[in-house]
Amino acid sequence: MNKPTRARVFTGTALVVAASMALTACGGNGNDDAPAGGKPKERKSSEAAAVGNPIVASYDGGLYVLDGETLKLAKTIALPGFNRVNPAGDKDHVVVSTDSGFRVFDATRQEFTAAEFKGAKPGHVVRHGGRTVLFTDGTGEVNVFDPAALSDGRKPEGRTYTSAKPHHGVAIELAGGELVTTLGTEEKRTGALVLDKDSKEIARAENCPGVHGEAAAQGEVVGFGCEDGVLLYKDGEFTKVDAPGDYARTGNQAGSDASPILLGDYKTDPDAELERPTRISLIDTRTAKMKLVDLGTSYSFRSLARGPHGEALVLGTNGILHVIDPETGKVEKKIEAVGDWTEPLDWQQPRPTLFVRDHTAYVSDPGKRQLHSIDLESGKKLASVTLPKGTNELSGTVAGH
């Protein structure tokens, strides 16, 4: 997500929401770290027809479930509050962050399951190497599980770890069983540590101020955003990629198994209420070097993604989906996705959002209450739909990662 690196006082609507829902926001210049929600109404949806490759979009008051091919609206789920959605890591489920914790939603059958990870301020959901990792900010608890275990509808058993102090954090488990997780408190975040498969600490780095966000590159190199660069964990050791200047925040990243280069945002004004950067960062995990690319348009924390071949994808506020070669930084294709838009000051408010699955990009246009699917190879729109309400977050089922 993309919210200020430093804690800020919510104003206006955000203050009301924050007070009533007890939510946090992801570190960034005003928008990227928060959970949310409310408990759904009782419903009987088991008789609903299964949805193929479902897409799930949140709106103010619930969730929309759509067919991933046609974008036909399959079901509307009432769910009060500000709710966040992420892939669970299999072909059927998404994880919904509500005010009570993480809840597992069967998007294929359009119903919540009995699987729930309770805890205040549910935050980041990370998928990697056949494992899904949940970080609960309010408790510092980390839960790791195999998403295949969600198939029986029950809460899966798995690994747990509790951070020394609750904080807005993130964690990822690697193929060898190492758990890489952030360090911090509610007031200050400083870096990350690594636990082996037996939960013994084997590495630590505390030179990443404001640590936020995570992404994995080719070869299981993991990057964490800092206020002065990016912290990499590679081959059992931490390495710092320094950014130019005293303050240069890369709080949101997107990685790909097909590329050794991480895509990140890039912000340089620590005092901005909301910085609207036009530059992105490309972090080469082979050389520990950072390249900056000016797109000539701003973007938001919901604008970054990766394509099936490792392409860097950025949805600009000019409505263009930029397809970038991460090796050269060259914009190789510009796809007209939506119209011009402006990022709202309140990070919880809707704005065009990008979600990518295989060769298809899904882009929301909340101002017009629309959602589009786009073929990344041809740049052509595959389907469009106008919904009853404008959407906020956008996600879907994604098997494997």
PDB file of C-alpha atoms in Angstrom, residues 123-361:
ATOM      1  CA  GLY A 123      -2.301  -6.024   7.675  1.00  0.00           C
ATOM      2  CA  HIS A 124      -0.204  -7.512   4.888  1.00  0.00           C
ATOM      3  CA  VAL A 125      -0.927 -10.784   3.096  1.00  0.00           C
ATOM      4  CA  VAL A 126       2.077 -12.317   1.295  1.00  0.00           C
ATOM      5  CA  ARG A 127       2.146 -15.312  -1.050  1.00  0.00           C
ATOM      6  CA  HIS A 128       5.413 -17.000  -1.918  1.00  0.00           C
ATOM      7  CA  GLY A 129       6.661 -20.504  -2.655  1.00  0.00           C
ATOM      8  CA  GLY A 130       3.357 -22.209  -1.921  1.00  0.00           C
ATOM      9  CA  ARG A 131       2.948 -20.496   1.441  1.00  0.00           C
ATOM     10  CA  THR A 132       0.640 -17.676   2.510  1.00  0.00           C
ATOM     11  CA  VAL A 133       1.745 -15.395   5.344  1.00  0.00           C
ATOM     12  CA  LEU A 134      -0.515 -13.076   7.341  1.00  0.00           C
ATOM     13  CA  PHE A 135       0.776 -10.260   9.553  1.00  0.00           C
ATOM     14  CA  THR A 136      -1.577  -8.888  12.223  1.00  0.00           C
ATOM     15  CA  ASP A 137      -0.393  -5.392  13.102  1.00  0.00           C
ATOM     16  CA  GLY A 138      -2.269  -5.046  16.384  1.00  0.00           C
ATOM     17  CA  THR A 139      -0.666  -8.139  17.919  1.00  0.00           C
ATOM     18  CA  GLY A 140       2.501  -8.619  15.872  1.00  0.00           C
ATOM     19  CA  GLU A 141       1.395 -12.171  15.145  1.00  0.00           C
ATOM     20  CA  VAL A 142       2.539 -13.936  11.988  1.00  0.00           C
ATOM     21  CA  ASN A 143       0.599 -16.893  10.591  1.00  0.00           C
ATOM     22  CA  VAL A 144       1.994 -19.114   7.831  1.00  0.00           C
ATOM     23  CA  PHE A 145      -0.043 -21.806   6.077  1.00  0.00           C
ATOM     24  CA  ASP A 146      -0.361 -23.866   2.923  1.00  0.00           C
ATOM     25  CA  PRO A 147      -3.265 -22.363   0.920  1.00  0.00           C
ATOM     26  CA  ALA A 148      -4.150 -25.841  -0.367  1.00  0.00           C
ATOM     27  CA  ALA A 149      -5.374 -26.560   3.170  1.00  0.00           C
ATOM     28  CA  LEU A 150      -8.190 -24.037   2.722  1.00  0.00           C
ATOM     29  CA  SER A 151     -10.112 -26.507   0.564  1.00  0.00           C
ATOM     30  CA  ASP A 152     -11.988 -28.091   3.481  1.00  0.00           C
ATOM     31  CA  GLY A 153     -13.308 -24.745   4.692  1.00  0.00           C
ATOM     32  CA  ARG A 154     -11.599 -24.924   8.062  1.00  0.00           C
ATOM     33  CA  LYS A 155      -8.816 -22.818   9.532  1.00  0.00           C
ATOM     34  CA  PRO A 156      -5.555 -24.368   8.350  1.00  0.00           C
ATOM     35  CA  GLU A 157      -2.835 -25.360  10.772  1.00  0.00           C
ATOM     36  CA  GLY A 158       0.552 -23.823  10.235  1.00  0.00           C
ATOM     37  CA  ARG A 159       3.500 -21.939  11.630  1.00  0.00           C
ATOM     38  CA  THR A 160       3.057 -19.018  13.988  1.00  0.00           C
ATOM     39  CA  TYR A 161       5.411 -16.374  15.290  1.00  0.00           C
ATOM     40  CA  THR A 162       4.825 -13.332  17.470  1.00  0.00           C
ATOM     41  CA  SER A 163       6.941 -10.223  16.960  1.00  0.00           C
ATOM     42  CA  ALA A 164       8.670  -8.695  19.967  1.00  0.00           C
ATOM     43  CA  LYS A 165       6.414  -5.651  19.612  1.00  0.00           C
ATOM     44  CA  PRO A 166       3.201  -5.093  17.638  1.00  0.00           C
ATOM     45  CA  HIS A 167       3.775  -2.905  14.583  1.00  0.00           C
ATOM     46  CA  HIS A 168       2.681  -2.403  11.017  1.00  0.00           C
ATOM     47  CA  GLY A 169       4.775  -5.184   9.560  1.00  0.00           C
ATOM     48  CA  VAL A 170       5.129  -7.860   6.942  1.00  0.00           C
ATOM     49  CA  ALA A 171       6.675 -11.332   6.708  1.00  0.00           C
ATOM     50  CA  ILE A 172       7.574 -13.912   4.072  1.00  0.00           C
ATOM     51  CA  GLU A 173       8.609 -17.576   4.320  1.00  0.00           C
ATOM     52  CA  LEU A 174      11.255 -18.856   1.905  1.00  0.00           C
ATOM     53  CA  ALA A 175      11.588 -22.301   0.345  1.00  0.00           C
ATOM     54  CA  GLY A 176      14.121 -23.443   2.945  1.00  0.00           C
ATOM     55  CA  GLY A 177      11.823 -22.551   5.829  1.00  0.00           C
ATOM     56  CA  GLU A 178      13.431 -19.215   6.698  1.00  0.00           C
ATOM     57  CA  LEU A 179      10.926 -16.658   7.953  1.00  0.00           C
ATOM     58  CA  VAL A 180      11.924 -13.089   7.120  1.00  0.00           C
ATOM     59  CA  THR A 181       9.902 -10.602   9.149  1.00  0.00           C
ATOM     60  CA  THR A 182      10.057  -6.922  10.040  1.00  0.00           C
ATOM     61  CA  LEU A 183      11.272  -5.295  13.248  1.00  0.00           C
ATOM     62  CA  GLY A 184       9.580  -2.363  14.918  1.00  0.00           C
ATOM     63  CA  THR A 185       7.123  -0.892  17.369  1.00  0.00           C
ATOM     64  CA  GLU A 186       3.945   1.108  16.886  1.00  0.00           C
ATOM     65  CA  GLU A 187       6.088   4.266  16.901  1.00  0.00           C
ATOM     66  CA  LYS A 188       9.154   3.186  14.931  1.00  0.00           C
ATOM     67  CA  ARG A 189      10.072   0.513  12.381  1.00  0.00           C
ATOM     68  CA  THR A 190      13.747  -0.270  11.903  1.00  0.00           C
ATOM     69  CA  GLY A 191      14.508  -3.358   9.811  1.00  0.00           C
ATOM     70  CA  ALA A 192      14.045  -7.104   9.623  1.00  0.00           C
ATOM     71  CA  LEU A 193      15.217 -10.398  11.077  1.00  0.00           C
ATOM     72  CA  VAL A 194      15.400 -13.977   9.808  1.00  0.00           C
ATOM     73  CA  LEU A 195      14.365 -17.126  11.657  1.00  0.00           C
ATOM     74  CA  ASP A 196      15.353 -20.581  10.450  1.00  0.00           C
ATOM     75  CA  LYS A 197      12.832 -23.405  10.075  1.00  0.00           C
ATOM     76  CA  ASP A 198      13.165 -24.089  13.825  1.00  0.00           C
ATOM     77  CA  SER A 199      12.455 -20.401  14.600  1.00  0.00           C
ATOM     78  CA  LYS A 200      16.028 -19.649  15.679  1.00  0.00           C
ATOM     79  CA  GLU A 201      17.250 -16.189  14.707  1.00  0.00           C
ATOM     80  CA  ILE A 202      20.009 -16.392  12.091  1.00  0.00           C
ATOM     81  CA  ALA A 203      20.235 -12.850  10.706  1.00  0.00           C
ATOM     82  CA  ARG A 204      19.178  -9.316  11.564  1.00  0.00           C
ATOM     83  CA  ALA A 205      19.386  -5.843  10.009  1.00  0.00           C
ATOM     84  CA  GLU A 206      18.333  -2.615  11.699  1.00  0.00           C
ATOM     85  CA  ASN A 207      19.375  -0.122   9.024  1.00  0.00           C
ATOM     86  CA  CYS A 208      16.032   0.204   7.248  1.00  0.00           C
ATOM     87  CA  PRO A 209      14.147   3.145   8.787  1.00  0.00           C
ATOM     88  CA  GLY A 210      10.397   3.072   8.257  1.00  0.00           C
ATOM     89  CA  VAL A 211      10.545  -0.452   6.807  1.00  0.00           C
ATOM     90  CA  HIS A 212       7.426  -1.133   4.780  1.00  0.00           C
ATOM     91  CA  GLY A 213       6.279  -3.526   2.115  1.00  0.00           C
ATOM     92  CA  GLU A 214       7.865  -6.629   0.665  1.00  0.00           C
ATOM     93  CA  ALA A 215       8.534  -8.181  -2.721  1.00  0.00           C
ATOM     94  CA  ALA A 216      10.415 -11.250  -3.926  1.00  0.00           C
ATOM     95  CA  ALA A 217      12.532 -11.290  -7.066  1.00  0.00           C
ATOM     96  CA  GLN A 218      13.970 -14.112  -9.132  1.00  0.00           C
ATOM     97  CA  GLY A 219      16.155 -16.415  -7.038  1.00  0.00           C
ATOM     98  CA  GLU A 220      14.211 -15.727  -3.827  1.00  0.00           C
ATOM     99  CA  VAL A 221      15.809 -12.360  -3.195  1.00  0.00           C
ATOM    100  CA  VAL A 222      13.495 -10.429  -0.883  1.00  0.00           C
ATOM    101  CA  GLY A 223      13.288  -6.655  -0.782  1.00  0.00           C
ATOM    102  CA  PHE A 224      11.862  -4.405   1.941  1.00  0.00           C
ATOM    103  CA  GLY A 225      11.242  -0.709   1.412  1.00  0.00           C
ATOM    104  CA  CYS A 226      13.035   1.875   3.565  1.00  0.00           C
ATOM    105  CA  GLU A 227      13.006   5.656   3.872  1.00  0.00           C
ATOM    106  CA  ASP A 228      16.516   5.759   2.409  1.00  0.00           C
ATOM    107  CA  GLY A 229      16.560   2.873  -0.044  1.00  0.00           C
ATOM    108  CA  VAL A 230      15.758  -0.836  -0.072  1.00  0.00           C
ATOM    109  CA  LEU A 231      16.878  -3.677   2.211  1.00  0.00           C
ATOM    110  CA  LEU A 232      17.625  -6.949   0.402  1.00  0.00           C
ATOM    111  CA  TYR A 233      17.875 -10.443   1.901  1.00  0.00           C
ATOM    112  CA  LYS A 234      19.921 -12.620  -0.435  1.00  0.00           C
ATOM    113  CA  ASP A 235      21.893 -15.839   0.048  1.00  0.00           C
ATOM    114  CA  GLY A 236      21.548 -15.698   3.820  1.00  0.00           C
ATOM    115  CA  GLU A 237      22.666 -12.080   4.221  1.00  0.00           C
ATOM    116  CA  PHE A 238      21.177  -8.605   4.275  1.00  0.00           C
ATOM    117  CA  THR A 239      22.358  -5.952   1.813  1.00  0.00           C
ATOM    118  CA  LYS A 240      21.308  -2.310   1.717  1.00  0.00           C
ATOM    119  CA  VAL A 241      20.571  -0.559  -1.567  1.00  0.00           C
ATOM    120  CA  ASP A 242      21.082   3.131  -0.869  1.00  0.00           C
ATOM    121  CA  ALA A 243      18.916   5.717  -2.558  1.00  0.00           C
ATOM    122  CA  PRO A 244      20.082   9.204  -3.534  1.00  0.00           C
ATOM    123  CA  GLY A 245      19.520  11.866  -0.892  1.00  0.00           C
ATOM    124  CA  ASP A 246      18.780  11.726   2.805  1.00  0.00           C
ATOM    125  CA  TYR A 247      15.127  10.809   2.307  1.00  0.00           C
ATOM    126  CA  ALA A 248      13.941   8.623  -0.553  1.00  0.00           C
ATOM    127  CA  ARG A 249      11.150   6.279   0.354  1.00  0.00           C
ATOM    128  CA  THR A 250      10.319   3.083  -1.508  1.00  0.00           C
ATOM    129  CA  GLY A 251       7.415   1.821   0.564  1.00  0.00           C
ATOM    130  CA  ASN A 252       5.614  -0.228  -2.063  1.00  0.00           C
ATOM    131  CA  GLN A 253       7.183  -2.865  -4.268  1.00  0.00           C
ATOM    132  CA  ALA A 254       6.183  -5.526  -6.794  1.00  0.00           C
ATOM    133  CA  GLY A 255       8.321  -8.545  -7.627  1.00  0.00           C
ATOM    134  CA  SER A 256       8.336 -11.376 -10.139  1.00  0.00           C
ATOM    135  CA  ASP A 257       9.907 -14.826 -10.215  1.00  0.00           C
ATOM    136  CA  ALA A 258      10.733 -14.062 -13.857  1.00  0.00           C
ATOM    137  CA  SER A 259      12.876 -11.004 -13.098  1.00  0.00           C
ATOM    138  CA  PRO A 260      15.836 -10.179 -10.812  1.00  0.00           C
ATOM    139  CA  ILE A 261      14.623  -6.578 -10.682  1.00  0.00           C
ATOM    140  CA  LEU A 262      12.088  -5.227  -8.207  1.00  0.00           C
ATOM    141  CA  LEU A 263       9.631  -2.458  -9.083  1.00  0.00           C
ATOM    142  CA  GLY A 264       9.069   0.179  -6.439  1.00  0.00           C
ATOM    143  CA  ASP A 265       7.572   3.596  -5.913  1.00  0.00           C
ATOM    144  CA  TYR A 266       9.839   6.541  -5.087  1.00  0.00           C
ATOM    145  CA  LYS A 267       9.006   9.462  -2.807  1.00  0.00           C
ATOM    146  CA  THR A 268      11.328  12.252  -1.685  1.00  0.00           C
ATOM    147  CA  ASP A 269       9.247  14.687   0.392  1.00  0.00           C
ATOM    148  CA  PRO A 270       8.957  13.598   4.048  1.00  0.00           C
ATOM    149  CA  ASP A 271       6.648  16.507   4.854  1.00  0.00           C
ATOM    150  CA  ALA A 272       4.116  16.110   2.057  1.00  0.00           C
ATOM    151  CA  GLU A 273       0.539  15.417   3.119  1.00  0.00           C
ATOM    152  CA  LEU A 274       0.340  13.363  -0.043  1.00  0.00           C
ATOM    153  CA  GLU A 275       3.240  13.172  -2.447  1.00  0.00           C
ATOM    154  CA  ARG A 276       2.332  12.392  -6.042  1.00  0.00           C
ATOM    155  CA  PRO A 277       5.593  11.061  -7.501  1.00  0.00           C
ATOM    156  CA  THR A 278       6.224  10.660 -11.211  1.00  0.00           C
ATOM    157  CA  ARG A 279       9.356   8.536 -10.812  1.00  0.00           C
ATOM    158  CA  ILE A 280       9.469   4.816 -10.100  1.00  0.00           C
ATOM    159  CA  SER A 281      12.441   2.800  -8.843  1.00  0.00           C
ATOM    160  CA  LEU A 282      13.885  -0.349 -10.388  1.00  0.00           C
ATOM    161  CA  ILE A 283      16.066  -2.258  -7.921  1.00  0.00           C
ATOM    162  CA  ASP A 284      18.530  -4.718  -9.476  1.00  0.00           C
ATOM    163  CA  THR A 285      19.007  -7.475  -6.888  1.00  0.00           C
ATOM    164  CA  ARG A 286      22.104  -8.763  -8.741  1.00  0.00           C
ATOM    165  CA  THR A 287      24.063  -5.545  -8.357  1.00  0.00           C
ATOM    166  CA  ALA A 288      22.223  -3.917  -5.423  1.00  0.00           C
ATOM    167  CA  LYS A 289      21.750  -0.803  -7.545  1.00  0.00           C
ATOM    168  CA  MET A 290      18.688   1.389  -8.022  1.00  0.00           C
ATOM    169  CA  LYS A 291      17.575   3.000 -11.278  1.00  0.00           C
ATOM    170  CA  LEU A 292      14.967   5.774 -11.423  1.00  0.00           C
ATOM    171  CA  VAL A 293      12.533   6.184 -14.304  1.00  0.00           C
ATOM    172  CA  ASP A 294      10.369   9.273 -14.759  1.00  0.00           C
ATOM    173  CA  LEU A 295       7.012   8.319 -16.306  1.00  0.00           C
ATOM    174  CA  GLY A 296       5.797  11.885 -16.693  1.00  0.00           C
ATOM    175  CA  THR A 297       2.650  11.032 -14.745  1.00  0.00           C
ATOM    176  CA  SER A 298       1.922  10.290 -11.110  1.00  0.00           C
ATOM    177  CA  TYR A 299       0.504   7.042  -9.763  1.00  0.00           C
ATOM    178  CA  SER A 300      -0.715   5.587  -6.451  1.00  0.00           C
ATOM    179  CA  PHE A 301       0.149   2.679  -4.183  1.00  0.00           C
ATOM    180  CA  ARG A 302      -2.485   0.603  -6.007  1.00  0.00           C
ATOM    181  CA  SER A 303      -0.819   1.219  -9.378  1.00  0.00           C
ATOM    182  CA  LEU A 304       2.093  -1.254  -9.281  1.00  0.00           C
ATOM    183  CA  ALA A 305       2.111  -4.833 -10.608  1.00  0.00           C
ATOM    184  CA  ARG A 306       4.135  -7.304 -12.653  1.00  0.00           C
ATOM    185  CA  GLY A 307       3.302  -9.019 -15.916  1.00  0.00           C
ATOM    186  CA  PRO A 308       3.637 -12.725 -16.791  1.00  0.00           C
ATOM    187  CA  HIS A 309       7.139 -12.239 -18.239  1.00  0.00           C
ATOM    188  CA  GLY A 310       8.374  -9.992 -15.443  1.00  0.00           C
ATOM    189  CA  GLU A 311       7.251  -6.741 -17.084  1.00  0.00           C
ATOM    190  CA  ALA A 312       6.948  -3.784 -14.719  1.00  0.00           C
ATOM    191  CA  LEU A 313       3.421  -2.391 -14.857  1.00  0.00           C
ATOM    192  CA  VAL A 314       2.341   1.031 -13.606  1.00  0.00           C
ATOM    193  CA  LEU A 315      -1.121   2.572 -13.902  1.00  0.00           C
ATOM    194  CA  GLY A 316      -0.665   6.340 -14.215  1.00  0.00           C
ATOM    195  CA  THR A 317      -3.063   9.087 -13.248  1.00  0.00           C
ATOM    196  CA  ASN A 318      -3.203   9.901 -16.966  1.00  0.00           C
ATOM    197  CA  GLY A 319      -5.209   6.679 -17.325  1.00  0.00           C
ATOM    198  CA  ILE A 320      -2.386   4.875 -19.130  1.00  0.00           C
ATOM    199  CA  LEU A 321      -1.116   1.437 -18.157  1.00  0.00           C
ATOM    200  CA  HIS A 322       2.651   1.606 -18.700  1.00  0.00           C
ATOM    201  CA  VAL A 323       4.410  -1.640 -19.648  1.00  0.00           C
ATOM    202  CA  ILE A 324       8.093  -1.228 -18.767  1.00  0.00           C
ATOM    203  CA  ASP A 325      11.170  -3.327 -19.505  1.00  0.00           C
ATOM    204  CA  PRO A 326      12.710  -3.651 -16.016  1.00  0.00           C
ATOM    205  CA  GLU A 327      16.213  -4.186 -17.428  1.00  0.00           C
ATOM    206  CA  THR A 328      16.325  -0.960 -19.423  1.00  0.00           C
ATOM    207  CA  GLY A 329      13.611   1.119 -17.800  1.00  0.00           C
ATOM    208  CA  LYS A 330      12.111   1.753 -21.241  1.00  0.00           C
ATOM    209  CA  VAL A 331       8.332   2.114 -21.518  1.00  0.00           C
ATOM    210  CA  GLU A 332       7.650  -0.434 -24.237  1.00  0.00           C
ATOM    211  CA  LYS A 333       3.898  -0.115 -24.415  1.00  0.00           C
ATOM    212  CA  LYS A 334       1.216   2.359 -23.345  1.00  0.00           C
ATOM    213  CA  ILE A 335      -2.273   0.928 -22.958  1.00  0.00           C
ATOM    214  CA  GLU A 336      -5.270   3.234 -22.579  1.00  0.00           C
ATOM    215  CA  ALA A 337      -7.047   1.814 -19.538  1.00  0.00           C
ATOM    216  CA  VAL A 338      -9.202   4.531 -17.950  1.00  0.00           C
ATOM    217  CA  GLY A 339      -9.537   8.301 -18.086  1.00  0.00           C
ATOM    218  CA  ASP A 340      -7.489  10.867 -16.179  1.00  0.00           C
ATOM    219  CA  TRP A 341      -7.811  10.620 -12.404  1.00  0.00           C
ATOM    220  CA  THR A 342      -6.468  12.244  -9.259  1.00  0.00           C
ATOM    221  CA  GLU A 343      -5.258  10.346  -6.212  1.00  0.00           C
ATOM    222  CA  PRO A 344      -7.425  11.285  -3.187  1.00  0.00           C
ATOM    223  CA  LEU A 345      -5.781  12.589  -0.018  1.00  0.00           C
ATOM    224  CA  ASP A 346      -7.465   9.920   2.112  1.00  0.00           C
ATOM    225  CA  TRP A 347      -5.756   6.606   1.322  1.00  0.00           C
ATOM    226  CA  GLN A 348      -8.952   4.682   2.129  1.00  0.00           C
ATOM    227  CA  GLN A 349     -10.911   6.453  -0.588  1.00  0.00           C
ATOM    228  CA  PRO A 350     -11.370   4.728  -3.971  1.00  0.00           C
ATOM    229  CA  ARG A 351      -9.050   5.353  -6.886  1.00  0.00           C
ATOM    230  CA  PRO A 352      -8.330   3.344 -10.075  1.00  0.00           C
ATOM    231  CA  THR A 353      -6.662   0.118  -9.034  1.00  0.00           C
ATOM    232  CA  LEU A 354      -4.584  -2.454 -10.924  1.00  0.00           C
ATOM    233  CA  PHE A 355      -4.719  -6.225 -10.375  1.00  0.00           C
ATOM    234  CA  VAL A 356      -2.909  -8.641 -12.697  1.00  0.00           C
ATOM    235  CA  ARG A 357      -3.485 -12.354 -13.140  1.00  0.00           C
ATOM    236  CA  ASP A 358      -1.548 -14.255 -15.799  1.00  0.00           C
ATOM    237  CA  HIS A 359      -1.830 -12.272 -19.071  1.00  0.00           C
ATOM    238  CA  THR A 360      -4.836 -10.207 -17.979  1.00  0.00           C
ATOM    239  CA  ALA A 361      -4.828  -6.838 -16.249  1.00  0.00           C
TER     240      ALA A 361
END
